[in-house]
């Protein structure tokens, strides 16, 4: 499989803290790729660099063969890169449906990718309803977003991102803080989207979620790639075990840089 998304020898420092150092991560077209590592290892920083929320100090980012290094978020979005955030970014005082219609307004940035897409209130509402049904929260369409459970908010954010029909979706801790039944539901939705052609790069601490869903897993530690391969190899890699066993309980509460 060819690389749909690639960060090549990326480095990024914040003051005296080296968040990423000579980091290379590839996401094959059609894959579900996991990105794991202790808190503070640079995972969210890499997401921010890929999607234009942070600038690199060195290295490059590619979408297919196109270099997108330091492109702004709207450029990454226009090229078919969607993402969610560790802390969900939705409009809490709007209804679930209103959130989706806001997303539909922004879809015009990517409409040239899909000549069949047409603007219009009814078309947008139908698409929003389809995605809410797909994610399993259509019954909450008229509810204010801030009345949803944390897991339901994650599903809303996923539906919000999918309005633009992205080629690759970056998910930042989709299972974090979610109850087990919703974790299974989120996993099933990701699997269904992947079967229909969507590529995923997923940051997640839930190892059962990652190992059961991903085709390939890349491990970061102190901003560098220490291992990359199929889940069955990664779970027993001594470098991975060292990275996690070297993380104290206190470190686990620290945010990614």
PDB file of C-alpha atoms in Angstrom:
ATOM      1  CA  UNK A   1       0.000   0.000   0.000  1.00  0.00           C
ATOM      2  CA  UNK A   2       1.222   3.516  -0.813  1.00  0.00           C
ATOM      3  CA  UNK A   3       1.624   6.178   1.862  1.00  0.00           C
ATOM      4  CA  UNK A   4      -1.376   8.493   1.921  1.00  0.00           C
ATOM      5  CA  UNK A   5       0.161  10.571   4.710  1.00  0.00           C
ATOM      6  CA  UNK A   6       3.796  10.882   5.773  1.00  0.00           C
ATOM      7  CA  UNK A   7       5.713  12.892   8.341  1.00  0.00           C
ATOM      8  CA  UNK A   8       9.388  12.678   7.433  1.00  0.00           C
ATOM      9  CA  UNK A   9      12.203  13.403   9.914  1.00  0.00           C
ATOM     10  CA  UNK A  10      10.063  15.946  11.754  1.00  0.00           C
ATOM     11  CA  UNK A  11      11.507  17.839  14.728  1.00  0.00           C
ATOM     12  CA  UNK A  12       9.753  20.304  17.023  1.00  0.00           C
ATOM     13  CA  UNK A  13      10.838  21.987  20.252  1.00  0.00           C
ATOM     14  CA  UNK A  14       8.931  24.150  22.696  1.00  0.00           C
ATOM     15  CA  UNK A  15      11.505  26.280  24.465  1.00  0.00           C
ATOM     16  CA  UNK A  16      13.939  23.821  25.954  1.00  0.00           C
ATOM     17  CA  UNK A  17      11.648  20.809  25.537  1.00  0.00           C
ATOM     18  CA  UNK A  18      12.246  18.656  22.467  1.00  0.00           C
ATOM     19  CA  UNK A  19       8.754  17.349  21.676  1.00  0.00           C
ATOM     20  CA  UNK A  20       9.714  15.552  18.436  1.00  0.00           C
ATOM     21  CA  UNK A  21      13.133  14.598  17.142  1.00  0.00           C
ATOM     22  CA  UNK A  22      13.813  13.249  13.631  1.00  0.00           C
ATOM     23  CA  UNK A  23      10.386  11.558  13.694  1.00  0.00           C
ATOM     24  CA  UNK A  24       9.131   9.639  10.653  1.00  0.00           C
ATOM     25  CA  UNK A  25       5.611   8.181  10.548  1.00  0.00           C
ATOM     26  CA  UNK A  26       3.834   6.762   7.494  1.00  0.00           C
ATOM     27  CA  UNK A  27       0.143   6.005   7.072  1.00  0.00           C
ATOM     28  CA  UNK A  28      -0.625   3.594   4.236  1.00  0.00           C
ATOM     29  CA  UNK A  29      -3.681   4.246   2.103  1.00  0.00           C
ATOM     30  CA  UNK A  30      -6.582   2.136   3.336  1.00  0.00           C
ATOM     31  CA  UNK A  31      -4.975   1.326   6.679  1.00  0.00           C
ATOM     32  CA  UNK A  32      -5.845   1.923  10.300  1.00  0.00           C
ATOM     33  CA  UNK A  33      -2.553   2.997  11.843  1.00  0.00           C
ATOM     34  CA  UNK A  34      -2.090   3.396  15.582  1.00  0.00           C
ATOM     35  CA  UNK A  35       0.231   5.935  17.191  1.00  0.00           C
ATOM     36  CA  UNK A  36       1.026   5.078  20.797  1.00  0.00           C
ATOM     37  CA  UNK A  37       3.487   6.030  23.508  1.00  0.00           C
ATOM     38  CA  UNK A  38       3.641   7.366  27.062  1.00  0.00           C
ATOM     39  CA  UNK A  39       2.139  10.762  27.823  1.00  0.00           C
ATOM     40  CA  UNK A  40       4.556  13.464  26.774  1.00  0.00           C
ATOM     41  CA  UNK A  41       5.984  11.392  23.918  1.00  0.00           C
ATOM     42  CA  UNK A  42       4.854  13.866  21.234  1.00  0.00           C
ATOM     43  CA  UNK A  43       1.796  12.189  19.737  1.00  0.00           C
ATOM     44  CA  UNK A  44      -0.541  15.178  19.843  1.00  0.00           C
ATOM     45  CA  UNK A  45       2.281  17.465  18.730  1.00  0.00           C
ATOM     46  CA  UNK A  46       2.672  15.303  15.625  1.00  0.00           C
ATOM     47  CA  UNK A  47      -1.083  15.544  14.967  1.00  0.00           C
ATOM     48  CA  UNK A  48      -0.884  19.326  15.319  1.00  0.00           C
ATOM     49  CA  UNK A  49       2.010  19.512  12.865  1.00  0.00           C
ATOM     50  CA  UNK A  50       0.303  17.315  10.274  1.00  0.00           C
ATOM     51  CA  UNK A  51      -2.898  19.366  10.436  1.00  0.00           C
ATOM     52  CA  UNK A  52      -1.222  22.781  10.507  1.00  0.00           C
ATOM     53  CA  UNK A  53      -1.800  23.824  14.117  1.00  0.00           C
ATOM     54  CA  UNK A  54       1.946  23.812  14.813  1.00  0.00           C
ATOM     55  CA  UNK A  55       4.934  24.554  12.572  1.00  0.00           C
ATOM     56  CA  UNK A  56       7.898  22.201  12.263  1.00  0.00           C
ATOM     57  CA  UNK A  57      11.441  23.181  13.180  1.00  0.00           C
ATOM     58  CA  UNK A  58      12.792  20.634  10.688  1.00  0.00           C
ATOM     59  CA  UNK A  59      11.441  17.891   8.426  1.00  0.00           C
ATOM     60  CA  UNK A  60       8.477  17.674   6.059  1.00  0.00           C
ATOM     61  CA  UNK A  61       4.877  16.476   5.874  1.00  0.00           C
ATOM     62  CA  UNK A  62       3.353  14.933   2.740  1.00  0.00           C
ATOM     63  CA  UNK A  63      -0.203  14.154   1.673  1.00  0.00           C
ATOM     64  CA  UNK A  64       0.454  11.557  -0.996  1.00  0.00           C
ATOM     65  CA  UNK A  65       3.163  13.113  -3.192  1.00  0.00           C
ATOM     66  CA  UNK A  66       2.214  16.673  -2.236  1.00  0.00           C
ATOM     67  CA  UNK A  67       4.390  18.469   0.320  1.00  0.00           C
ATOM     68  CA  UNK A  68       2.180  20.225   2.881  1.00  0.00           C
ATOM     69  CA  UNK A  69       4.815  21.216   5.440  1.00  0.00           C
ATOM     70  CA  UNK A  70       3.532  24.096   7.604  1.00  0.00           C
ATOM     71  CA  UNK A  71       0.349  24.377   5.541  1.00  0.00           C
ATOM     72  CA  UNK A  72      -2.461  26.051   7.537  1.00  0.00           C
ATOM     73  CA  UNK A  73      -5.302  23.893   8.914  1.00  0.00           C
ATOM     74  CA  UNK A  74      -7.709  24.894   6.143  1.00  0.00           C
ATOM     75  CA  UNK A  75      -5.202  23.685   3.532  1.00  0.00           C
ATOM     76  CA  UNK A  76      -4.838  20.297   5.227  1.00  0.00           C
ATOM     77  CA  UNK A  77      -8.620  20.080   5.457  1.00  0.00           C
ATOM     78  CA  UNK A  78      -9.010  20.941   1.758  1.00  0.00           C
ATOM     79  CA  UNK A  79      -6.618  18.104   0.901  1.00  0.00           C
ATOM     80  CA  UNK A  80      -8.833  15.604   2.681  1.00  0.00           C
ATOM     81  CA  UNK A  81      -7.223  15.426   6.136  1.00  0.00           C
ATOM     82  CA  UNK A  82      -9.822  15.481   8.915  1.00  0.00           C
ATOM     83  CA  UNK A  83      -9.152  15.269  12.639  1.00  0.00           C
ATOM     84  CA  UNK A  84     -10.708  15.134  16.058  1.00  0.00           C
ATOM     85  CA  UNK A  85      -9.184  16.492  19.256  1.00  0.00           C
ATOM     86  CA  UNK A  86      -8.234  15.058  22.627  1.00  0.00           C
ATOM     87  CA  UNK A  87     -10.803  17.408  24.174  1.00  0.00           C
ATOM     88  CA  UNK A  88     -13.826  17.474  21.882  1.00  0.00           C
ATOM     89  CA  UNK A  89     -14.361  20.686  19.921  1.00  0.00           C
ATOM     90  CA  UNK A  90     -18.076  21.050  19.351  1.00  0.00           C
ATOM     91  CA  UNK A  91     -20.534  23.892  19.860  1.00  0.00           C
ATOM     92  CA  UNK A  92     -22.083  23.047  23.244  1.00  0.00           C
ATOM     93  CA  UNK A  93     -24.933  25.573  23.070  1.00  0.00           C
ATOM     94  CA  UNK A  94     -26.080  24.416  19.632  1.00  0.00           C
ATOM     95  CA  UNK A  95     -28.159  21.314  19.063  1.00  0.00           C
ATOM     96  CA  UNK A  96     -26.555  18.197  17.647  1.00  0.00           C
ATOM     97  CA  UNK A  97     -28.177  18.872  14.258  1.00  0.00           C
ATOM     98  CA  UNK A  98     -27.081  22.515  14.316  1.00  0.00           C
ATOM     99  CA  UNK A  99     -23.509  21.360  14.925  1.00  0.00           C
ATOM    100  CA  UNK A 100     -23.754  19.163  11.851  1.00  0.00           C
ATOM    101  CA  UNK A 101     -25.166  21.973   9.716  1.00  0.00           C
ATOM    102  CA  UNK A 102     -22.265  24.210  10.755  1.00  0.00           C
ATOM    103  CA  UNK A 103     -19.926  21.463   9.561  1.00  0.00           C
ATOM    104  CA  UNK A 104     -21.836  21.262   6.276  1.00  0.00           C
ATOM    105  CA  UNK A 105     -21.251  24.989   5.696  1.00  0.00           C
ATOM    106  CA  UNK A 106     -17.506  24.401   5.962  1.00  0.00           C
ATOM    107  CA  UNK A 107     -17.672  21.473   3.555  1.00  0.00           C
ATOM    108  CA  UNK A 108     -17.529  23.892   0.621  1.00  0.00           C
ATOM    109  CA  UNK A 109     -13.761  24.095   1.121  1.00  0.00           C
ATOM    110  CA  UNK A 110     -13.577  20.520  -0.159  1.00  0.00           C
ATOM    111  CA  UNK A 111     -16.521  20.493  -2.549  1.00  0.00           C
ATOM    112  CA  UNK A 112     -14.226  20.488  -5.592  1.00  0.00           C
ATOM    113  CA  UNK A 113     -13.103  16.990  -4.574  1.00  0.00           C
ATOM    114  CA  UNK A 114     -16.672  15.743  -5.053  1.00  0.00           C
ATOM    115  CA  UNK A 115     -18.498  17.258  -8.061  1.00  0.00           C
ATOM    116  CA  UNK A 116     -21.720  15.543  -6.977  1.00  0.00           C
ATOM    117  CA  UNK A 117     -21.821  17.524  -3.725  1.00  0.00           C
ATOM    118  CA  UNK A 118     -24.295  20.405  -3.892  1.00  0.00           C
ATOM    119  CA  UNK A 119     -25.039  23.197  -1.513  1.00  0.00           C
ATOM    120  CA  UNK A 120     -28.535  23.418  -0.089  1.00  0.00           C
ATOM    121  CA  UNK A 121     -30.324  23.174   3.207  1.00  0.00           C
ATOM    122  CA  UNK A 122     -32.208  19.941   2.485  1.00  0.00           C
ATOM    123  CA  UNK A 123     -29.187  18.160   1.050  1.00  0.00           C
ATOM    124  CA  UNK A 124     -27.055  19.211   4.003  1.00  0.00           C
ATOM    125  CA  UNK A 125     -29.708  18.099   6.471  1.00  0.00           C
ATOM    126  CA  UNK A 126     -30.042  14.702   4.781  1.00  0.00           C
ATOM    127  CA  UNK A 127     -26.280  14.194   4.868  1.00  0.00           C
ATOM    128  CA  UNK A 128     -26.162  15.248   8.520  1.00  0.00           C
ATOM    129  CA  UNK A 129     -28.961  12.839   9.383  1.00  0.00           C
ATOM    130  CA  UNK A 130     -27.213   9.971   7.577  1.00  0.00           C
ATOM    131  CA  UNK A 131     -24.022  10.544   9.550  1.00  0.00           C
ATOM    132  CA  UNK A 132     -25.834  10.888  12.864  1.00  0.00           C
ATOM    133  CA  UNK A 133     -27.601   7.606  12.122  1.00  0.00           C
ATOM    134  CA  UNK A 134     -24.297   6.005  11.159  1.00  0.00           C
ATOM    135  CA  UNK A 135     -22.648   7.065  14.412  1.00  0.00           C
ATOM    136  CA  UNK A 136     -25.732   6.078  16.423  1.00  0.00           C
ATOM    137  CA  UNK A 137     -26.723   9.457  17.865  1.00  0.00           C
ATOM    138  CA  UNK A 138     -29.551  10.482  15.515  1.00  0.00           C
ATOM    139  CA  UNK A 139     -31.964  10.204  18.442  1.00  0.00           C
ATOM    140  CA  UNK A 140     -30.188  13.199  20.006  1.00  0.00           C
ATOM    141  CA  UNK A 141     -30.436  15.454  16.939  1.00  0.00           C
ATOM    142  CA  UNK A 142     -32.597  18.043  18.704  1.00  0.00           C
ATOM    143  CA  UNK A 143     -30.679  17.942  22.000  1.00  0.00           C
ATOM    144  CA  UNK A 144     -28.128  20.568  22.964  1.00  0.00           C
ATOM    145  CA  UNK A 145     -24.634  19.201  22.420  1.00  0.00           C
ATOM    146  CA  UNK A 146     -23.645  19.896  26.027  1.00  0.00           C
ATOM    147  CA  UNK A 147     -26.294  17.430  27.240  1.00  0.00           C
ATOM    148  CA  UNK A 148     -24.525  14.531  25.515  1.00  0.00           C
ATOM    149  CA  UNK A 149     -22.329  12.095  27.418  1.00  0.00           C
ATOM    150  CA  UNK A 150     -18.594  12.336  26.811  1.00  0.00           C
ATOM    151  CA  UNK A 151     -18.666   9.318  24.515  1.00  0.00           C
ATOM    152  CA  UNK A 152     -21.604  10.736  22.552  1.00  0.00           C
ATOM    153  CA  UNK A 153     -19.700  13.999  22.123  1.00  0.00           C
ATOM    154  CA  UNK A 154     -16.839  12.030  20.602  1.00  0.00           C
ATOM    155  CA  UNK A 155     -19.306  10.424  18.191  1.00  0.00           C
ATOM    156  CA  UNK A 156     -20.683  13.862  17.305  1.00  0.00           C
ATOM    157  CA  UNK A 157     -17.188  15.151  16.613  1.00  0.00           C
ATOM    158  CA  UNK A 158     -16.537  12.123  14.387  1.00  0.00           C
ATOM    159  CA  UNK A 159     -19.789  12.739  12.497  1.00  0.00           C
ATOM    160  CA  UNK A 160     -18.854  16.428  12.219  1.00  0.00           C
ATOM    161  CA  UNK A 161     -15.508  15.556  10.613  1.00  0.00           C
ATOM    162  CA  UNK A 162     -17.086  13.036   8.225  1.00  0.00           C
ATOM    163  CA  UNK A 163     -19.321  15.668   6.628  1.00  0.00           C
ATOM    164  CA  UNK A 164     -16.345  16.686   4.473  1.00  0.00           C
ATOM    165  CA  UNK A 165     -15.725  13.098   3.235  1.00  0.00           C
ATOM    166  CA  UNK A 166     -12.039  13.133   4.263  1.00  0.00           C
ATOM    167  CA  UNK A 167      -9.604  10.605   2.808  1.00  0.00           C
ATOM    168  CA  UNK A 168      -7.751  10.254   6.093  1.00  0.00           C
ATOM    169  CA  UNK A 169      -9.008  10.929   9.608  1.00  0.00           C
ATOM    170  CA  UNK A 170      -6.727  11.589  12.577  1.00  0.00           C
ATOM    171  CA  UNK A 171      -8.426  10.540  15.812  1.00  0.00           C
ATOM    172  CA  UNK A 172      -6.955  11.815  19.074  1.00  0.00           C
ATOM    173  CA  UNK A 173      -7.893   9.384  21.869  1.00  0.00           C
ATOM    174  CA  UNK A 174     -11.316   8.299  20.538  1.00  0.00           C
ATOM    175  CA  UNK A 175     -11.729   5.803  23.402  1.00  0.00           C
ATOM    176  CA  UNK A 176     -10.424   8.080  26.162  1.00  0.00           C
ATOM    177  CA  UNK A 177     -12.936   8.539  28.985  1.00  0.00           C
ATOM    178  CA  UNK A 178     -15.574   6.479  27.175  1.00  0.00           C
ATOM    179  CA  UNK A 179     -17.539   3.610  28.709  1.00  0.00           C
ATOM    180  CA  UNK A 180     -16.831   0.081  27.380  1.00  0.00           C
ATOM    181  CA  UNK A 181     -20.047  -0.294  25.363  1.00  0.00           C
ATOM    182  CA  UNK A 182     -19.443   2.989  23.539  1.00  0.00           C
ATOM    183  CA  UNK A 183     -15.810   2.030  22.940  1.00  0.00           C
ATOM    184  CA  UNK A 184     -17.037  -1.055  21.098  1.00  0.00           C
ATOM    185  CA  UNK A 185     -19.469   1.090  19.115  1.00  0.00           C
ATOM    186  CA  UNK A 186     -16.768   3.604  18.163  1.00  0.00           C
ATOM    187  CA  UNK A 187     -14.455   0.772  17.127  1.00  0.00           C
ATOM    188  CA  UNK A 188     -17.169  -0.755  14.942  1.00  0.00           C
ATOM    189  CA  UNK A 189     -17.859   2.596  13.239  1.00  0.00           C
ATOM    190  CA  UNK A 190     -14.162   3.108  12.513  1.00  0.00           C
ATOM    191  CA  UNK A 191     -13.952  -0.416  11.084  1.00  0.00           C
ATOM    192  CA  UNK A 192     -16.984   0.201   8.852  1.00  0.00           C
ATOM    193  CA  UNK A 193     -15.573   3.494   7.578  1.00  0.00           C
ATOM    194  CA  UNK A 194     -12.229   1.862   6.880  1.00  0.00           C
ATOM    195  CA  UNK A 195     -13.941  -0.944   4.948  1.00  0.00           C
ATOM    196  CA  UNK A 196     -15.532   1.719   2.747  1.00  0.00           C
ATOM    197  CA  UNK A 197     -12.162   3.353   2.019  1.00  0.00           C
ATOM    198  CA  UNK A 198     -11.369   5.839   4.806  1.00  0.00           C
ATOM    199  CA  UNK A 199      -7.817   5.762   6.164  1.00  0.00           C
ATOM    200  CA  UNK A 200      -7.153   6.384   9.869  1.00  0.00           C
ATOM    201  CA  UNK A 201      -4.283   7.473  12.097  1.00  0.00           C
ATOM    202  CA  UNK A 202      -5.269   6.966  15.736  1.00  0.00           C
ATOM    203  CA  UNK A 203      -3.641   8.170  18.953  1.00  0.00           C
ATOM    204  CA  UNK A 204      -4.905   6.054  21.832  1.00  0.00           C
ATOM    205  CA  UNK A 205      -3.821   4.783  25.259  1.00  0.00           C
ATOM    206  CA  UNK A 206      -6.318   1.909  25.345  1.00  0.00           C
ATOM    207  CA  UNK A 207      -4.110  -0.942  24.151  1.00  0.00           C
ATOM    208  CA  UNK A 208      -6.957  -3.392  23.625  1.00  0.00           C
ATOM    209  CA  UNK A 209      -8.619  -0.839  21.348  1.00  0.00           C
ATOM    210  CA  UNK A 210      -5.415  -0.215  19.377  1.00  0.00           C
ATOM    211  CA  UNK A 211      -4.262  -3.818  19.069  1.00  0.00           C
ATOM    212  CA  UNK A 212      -7.696  -5.065  18.080  1.00  0.00           C
ATOM    213  CA  UNK A 213      -8.342  -2.410  15.441  1.00  0.00           C
ATOM    214  CA  UNK A 214      -5.070  -1.288  13.857  1.00  0.00           C
ATOM    215  CA  UNK A 215      -3.167  -2.854  10.952  1.00  0.00           C
ATOM    216  CA  UNK A 216       0.080  -1.225  12.025  1.00  0.00           C
ATOM    217  CA  UNK A 217       1.262   0.524  15.175  1.00  0.00           C
ATOM    218  CA  UNK A 218       4.011   3.134  15.551  1.00  0.00           C
ATOM    219  CA  UNK A 219       5.451   3.835  18.998  1.00  0.00           C
ATOM    220  CA  UNK A 220       6.848   7.187  20.123  1.00  0.00           C
ATOM    221  CA  UNK A 221       9.012   7.733  23.189  1.00  0.00           C
ATOM    222  CA  UNK A 222      10.553  11.098  24.049  1.00  0.00           C
ATOM    223  CA  UNK A 223       9.627  12.359  20.586  1.00  0.00           C
ATOM    224  CA  UNK A 224      11.333   9.618  18.590  1.00  0.00           C
ATOM    225  CA  UNK A 225      10.013   6.491  16.878  1.00  0.00           C
ATOM    226  CA  UNK A 226      11.199   3.450  18.809  1.00  0.00           C
ATOM    227  CA  UNK A 227       9.194   0.766  16.986  1.00  0.00           C
ATOM    228  CA  UNK A 228       6.762   0.327  14.104  1.00  0.00           C
ATOM    229  CA  UNK A 229       5.035  -2.789  12.843  1.00  0.00           C
ATOM    230  CA  UNK A 230       2.011  -5.095  13.105  1.00  0.00           C
ATOM    231  CA  UNK A 231       0.248  -5.184  16.486  1.00  0.00           C
ATOM    232  CA  UNK A 232       1.312  -8.759  17.240  1.00  0.00           C
ATOM    233  CA  UNK A 233       4.973  -7.714  16.932  1.00  0.00           C
ATOM    234  CA  UNK A 234       4.642  -4.403  18.748  1.00  0.00           C
ATOM    235  CA  UNK A 235       2.926  -5.822  21.828  1.00  0.00           C
ATOM    236  CA  UNK A 236       6.024  -7.926  22.639  1.00  0.00           C
ATOM    237  CA  UNK A 237       8.734  -5.509  21.482  1.00  0.00           C
ATOM    238  CA  UNK A 238      11.142  -4.906  24.413  1.00  0.00           C
ATOM    239  CA  UNK A 239      11.590  -1.259  23.379  1.00  0.00           C
ATOM    240  CA  UNK A 240       7.849  -0.740  23.719  1.00  0.00           C
ATOM    241  CA  UNK A 241       7.755  -2.467  27.086  1.00  0.00           C
ATOM    242  CA  UNK A 242      10.666  -0.315  28.272  1.00  0.00           C
ATOM    243  CA  UNK A 243       8.906   2.857  27.146  1.00  0.00           C
ATOM    244  CA  UNK A 244       5.752   2.033  29.073  1.00  0.00           C
ATOM    245  CA  UNK A 245       7.348   0.455  32.109  1.00  0.00           C
ATOM    246  CA  UNK A 246       9.532   3.534  32.453  1.00  0.00           C
ATOM    247  CA  UNK A 247       6.436   5.744  32.795  1.00  0.00           C
ATOM    248  CA  UNK A 248       5.488   6.543  36.368  1.00  0.00           C
ATOM    249  CA  UNK A 249       1.962   7.045  37.613  1.00  0.00           C
ATOM    250  CA  UNK A 250       2.764  10.731  38.008  1.00  0.00           C
ATOM    251  CA  UNK A 251       3.889  10.964  34.363  1.00  0.00           C
ATOM    252  CA  UNK A 252       0.618   9.443  33.169  1.00  0.00           C
ATOM    253  CA  UNK A 253      -1.224  12.539  34.337  1.00  0.00           C
ATOM    254  CA  UNK A 254       0.961  14.875  32.291  1.00  0.00           C
ATOM    255  CA  UNK A 255      -0.442  16.167  28.963  1.00  0.00           C
ATOM    256  CA  UNK A 256       1.228  15.585  25.630  1.00  0.00           C
ATOM    257  CA  UNK A 257       3.287  18.608  24.558  1.00  0.00           C
TER     258      UNK A 257
END
